[in-house]
Amino acid sequence: MAKQDPLHTVLKLATEAEEQAALQLKSAEFECQKRDNQLAALQNYRLDYMKQMDAQTGQNISASYYHQFHRFVRQVDEAIEQQLKSCEEANTQRNYRRQHWMEKQQKRKAVELLLENKANKRAQLELKKEQKLIDEFASQQFFRKSDK
C-alpha cells in the first residue's frame, strides 16, 4: 500500500478551515442583514411618526404633546444613530470574515495545486519509466532478431 502524501492531511485541514471560515462569514452576513433590517424598521417608524404629526398640522395641539413628540423623535433619532453604529460594526466584521474566508480558500487552492503538480510529476516519471521499459524491450527484440 502506498504511503499517503502528508499534503493530503494538510489539504483536509485547509478545507476544514475554509469551511469554518465560510460558516463564520455566513453568520456575519446574517448578523449584518439583521441589523440593517432593524435600522430600516427604526427609520420607517420615525417616518410614520412624522407623518402622523404632519397630519395634525393646523389642528390645535397642546404644548406638552408637542414637547413629548419632539422628545420622542430625539429618542428615535438616537436609537437610529446607535443602530447605524451597530450596522457599521457588523459590516466591518463581515468584511473581516470575508477576507479571512478568502485567505483560507487561497491556502486550500495552493495545497490542491501542489498536490496536482506532484501527481503530474509522478505521472511523467511513470511515463518515462514505461517508455524506458518499452525501449529496452524493443532493443532486446532487435538484438535477438539480429543474432539469428
mmCIF file of C-alpha atoms in Angstrom:
data_model
loop_
_atom_site.group_PDB
_atom_site.id
_atom_site.type_symbol
_atom_site.label_atom_id
_atom_site.label_comp_id
_atom_site.label_asym_id
_atom_site.label_seq_id
_atom_site.Cartn_x
_atom_site.Cartn_y
_atom_site.Cartn_z
ATOM 1 C CA MET A 1 0.000 0.000 0.000
ATOM 2 C CA ALA A 2 1.364 3.390 -0.999
ATOM 3 C CA LYS A 3 2.135 5.820 1.766
ATOM 4 C CA GLN A 4 -0.276 8.756 1.719
ATOM 5 C CA ASP A 5 1.245 12.145 0.955
ATOM 6 C CA PRO A 6 1.258 14.395 4.053
ATOM 7 C CA LEU A 7 -0.128 17.116 1.805
ATOM 8 C CA HIS A 8 -3.460 15.246 1.802
ATOM 9 C CA THR A 9 -3.647 15.825 5.550
ATOM 10 C CA VAL A 10 -2.741 19.476 5.014
ATOM 11 C CA LEU A 11 -5.440 19.700 2.337
ATOM 12 C CA LYS A 12 -8.018 18.162 4.675
ATOM 13 C CA LEU A 13 -7.143 20.671 7.402
ATOM 14 C CA ALA A 14 -7.156 23.574 4.931
ATOM 15 C CA THR A 15 -10.561 22.504 3.613
ATOM 16 C CA GLU A 16 -11.972 22.275 7.132
ATOM 17 C CA ALA A 17 -10.557 25.710 7.969
ATOM 18 C CA GLU A 18 -12.106 27.141 4.803
ATOM 19 C CA GLU A 19 -15.484 25.596 5.627
ATOM 20 C CA GLN A 20 -15.316 27.010 9.160
ATOM 21 C CA ALA A 21 -14.435 30.449 7.773
ATOM 22 C CA ALA A 22 -17.361 30.180 5.325
ATOM 23 C CA LEU A 23 -19.734 29.440 8.205
ATOM 24 C CA GLN A 24 -18.386 32.430 10.127
ATOM 25 C CA LEU A 25 -18.837 34.622 7.050
ATOM 26 C CA LYS A 26 -22.412 33.409 6.617
ATOM 27 C CA SER A 27 -23.112 34.168 10.273
ATOM 28 C CA ALA A 28 -21.600 37.663 9.918
ATOM 29 C CA GLU A 29 -23.674 38.297 6.789
ATOM 30 C CA PHE A 30 -26.821 37.183 8.617
ATOM 31 C CA GLU A 31 -25.987 39.481 11.554
ATOM 32 C CA CYS A 32 -25.365 42.394 9.191
ATOM 33 C CA GLN A 33 -28.694 41.796 7.445
ATOM 34 C CA LYS A 34 -30.491 41.559 10.784
ATOM 35 C CA ARG A 35 -29.048 44.878 11.951
ATOM 36 C CA ASP A 36 -29.849 46.528 8.600
ATOM 37 C CA ASN A 37 -33.448 45.328 8.945
ATOM 38 C CA GLN A 38 -33.620 46.751 12.475
ATOM 39 C CA LEU A 39 -32.282 50.067 11.183
ATOM 40 C CA ALA A 40 -34.862 50.141 8.397
ATOM 41 C CA ALA A 41 -37.606 49.401 10.910
ATOM 42 C CA LEU A 42 -36.473 52.289 13.124
ATOM 43 C CA GLN A 43 -36.299 54.642 10.146
ATOM 44 C CA ASN A 44 -39.757 53.585 8.973
ATOM 45 C CA TYR A 45 -41.119 54.010 12.489
ATOM 46 C CA ARG A 46 -39.708 57.547 12.619
ATOM 47 C CA LEU A 47 -41.144 58.344 9.191
ATOM 48 C CA ASP A 48 -44.593 57.049 10.188
ATOM 49 C CA TYR A 49 -44.488 59.059 13.392
ATOM 50 C CA MET A 50 -43.502 62.197 11.467
ATOM 51 C CA LYS A 51 -46.382 61.614 9.021
ATOM 52 C CA GLN A 52 -48.795 61.344 11.953
ATOM 53 C CA MET A 53 -47.538 64.652 13.309
ATOM 54 C CA ASP A 54 -47.713 66.209 9.859
ATOM 55 C CA ALA A 55 -51.331 65.071 9.557
ATOM 56 C CA GLN A 56 -52.121 67.010 12.723
ATOM 57 C CA THR A 57 -50.774 70.249 11.281
ATOM 58 C CA GLY A 58 -53.301 73.011 11.606
ATOM 59 C CA GLN A 59 -55.050 71.322 14.479
ATOM 60 C CA ASN A 60 -54.797 72.595 17.999
ATOM 61 C CA ILE A 61 -52.266 70.512 19.882
ATOM 62 C CA SER A 62 -51.043 71.156 23.374
ATOM 63 C CA ALA A 63 -47.546 72.359 24.110
ATOM 64 C CA SER A 64 -46.891 69.284 26.259
ATOM 65 C CA TYR A 65 -47.935 66.972 23.392
ATOM 66 C CA TYR A 66 -45.661 68.902 21.029
ATOM 67 C CA HIS A 67 -42.801 68.706 23.558
ATOM 68 C CA GLN A 68 -43.377 64.961 24.051
ATOM 69 C CA PHE A 69 -43.395 64.477 20.291
ATOM 70 C CA HIS A 70 -40.020 66.179 19.860
ATOM 71 C CA ARG A 71 -38.539 64.339 22.813
ATOM 72 C CA PHE A 72 -39.723 61.029 21.372
ATOM 73 C CA VAL A 73 -38.355 61.868 17.917
ATOM 74 C CA ARG A 74 -34.976 62.690 19.516
ATOM 75 C CA GLN A 75 -35.012 59.299 21.235
ATOM 76 C CA VAL A 76 -35.812 57.557 17.959
ATOM 77 C CA ASP A 77 -33.032 59.555 16.256
ATOM 78 C CA GLU A 78 -30.593 58.440 18.971
ATOM 79 C CA ALA A 79 -31.711 54.839 18.504
ATOM 80 C CA ILE A 80 -31.191 55.218 14.745
ATOM 81 C CA GLU A 81 -27.719 56.652 15.372
ATOM 82 C CA GLN A 82 -26.833 53.739 17.665
ATOM 83 C CA GLN A 83 -28.198 51.282 15.123
ATOM 84 C CA LEU A 84 -26.105 52.904 12.375
ATOM 85 C CA LYS A 85 -23.013 52.314 14.517
ATOM 86 C CA SER A 86 -24.139 48.754 15.123
ATOM 87 C CA CYS A 87 -24.534 48.263 11.364
ATOM 88 C CA GLU A 88 -21.065 49.674 10.745
ATOM 89 C CA GLU A 89 -19.585 47.279 13.304
ATOM 90 C CA ALA A 90 -21.408 44.341 11.724
ATOM 91 C CA ASN A 91 -20.244 45.410 8.275
ATOM 92 C CA THR A 92 -16.647 45.671 9.499
ATOM 93 C CA GLN A 93 -16.945 42.175 10.991
ATOM 94 C CA ARG A 94 -18.446 40.845 7.752
ATOM 95 C CA ASN A 95 -15.593 42.333 5.725
ATOM 96 C CA TYR A 96 -13.061 40.811 8.108
ATOM 97 C CA ARG A 97 -14.767 37.408 7.849
ATOM 98 C CA ARG A 98 -14.888 37.659 4.049
ATOM 99 C CA GLN A 99 -11.156 38.418 3.931
ATOM 100 C CA HIS A 100 -10.457 35.562 6.353
ATOM 101 C CA TRP A 101 -12.507 33.148 4.224
ATOM 102 C CA MET A 102 -10.734 34.269 1.048
ATOM 103 C CA GLU A 103 -7.343 33.660 2.692
ATOM 104 C CA LYS A 104 -8.407 30.162 3.757
ATOM 105 C CA GLN A 105 -9.738 29.480 0.270
ATOM 106 C CA GLN A 106 -6.463 30.652 -1.247
ATOM 107 C CA LYS A 107 -4.468 28.342 1.064
ATOM 108 C CA ARG A 108 -6.650 25.371 0.143
ATOM 109 C CA LYS A 109 -6.237 26.080 -3.558
ATOM 110 C CA ALA A 110 -2.460 26.356 -3.120
ATOM 111 C CA VAL A 111 -2.319 22.926 -1.445
ATOM 112 C CA GLU A 112 -4.515 21.462 -4.182
ATOM 113 C CA LEU A 113 -2.155 22.907 -6.785
ATOM 114 C CA LEU A 114 0.849 21.396 -5.019
ATOM 115 C CA LEU A 115 -0.841 18.007 -4.959
ATOM 116 C CA GLU A 116 -1.779 18.320 -8.619
ATOM 117 C CA ASN A 117 1.797 19.246 -9.566
ATOM 118 C CA LYS A 118 3.165 16.301 -7.578
ATOM 119 C CA ALA A 119 0.689 13.980 -9.272
ATOM 120 C CA ASN A 120 1.678 15.315 -12.693
ATOM 121 C CA LYS A 121 5.367 14.803 -11.922
ATOM 122 C CA ARG A 122 4.678 11.248 -10.729
ATOM 123 C CA ALA A 123 2.714 10.554 -13.901
ATOM 124 C CA GLN A 124 5.543 11.932 -16.048
ATOM 125 C CA LEU A 125 8.062 9.767 -14.199
ATOM 126 C CA GLU A 126 5.837 6.723 -14.692
ATOM 127 C CA LEU A 127 5.571 7.509 -18.410
ATOM 128 C CA LYS A 128 9.352 7.814 -18.670
ATOM 129 C CA LYS A 129 9.849 4.504 -16.846
ATOM 130 C CA GLU A 130 7.282 2.851 -19.077
ATOM 131 C CA GLN A 131 8.891 4.309 -22.192
ATOM 132 C CA LYS A 132 12.307 3.122 -20.993
ATOM 133 C CA LEU A 133 10.965 -0.410 -20.489
ATOM 134 C CA ILE A 134 9.369 -0.348 -23.935
ATOM 135 C CA ASP A 135 12.641 0.880 -25.462
ATOM 136 C CA GLU A 136 14.642 -1.831 -23.666
ATOM 137 C CA PHE A 137 12.186 -4.492 -24.773
ATOM 138 C CA ALA A 138 12.308 -3.236 -28.364
ATOM 139 C CA SER A 139 16.109 -3.176 -28.390
ATOM 140 C CA GLN A 140 16.243 -6.713 -26.910
ATOM 141 C CA GLN A 141 13.849 -7.857 -29.639
ATOM 142 C CA PHE A 142 16.023 -6.162 -32.227
ATOM 143 C CA PHE A 143 19.210 -7.808 -30.927
ATOM 144 C CA ARG A 144 17.533 -11.230 -30.744
ATOM 145 C CA LYS A 145 16.385 -10.943 -34.337
ATOM 146 C CA SER A 146 19.812 -9.732 -35.466
ATOM 147 C CA ASP A 147 21.554 -12.608 -33.603
ATOM 148 C CA LYS A 148 19.535 -15.201 -35.549
#
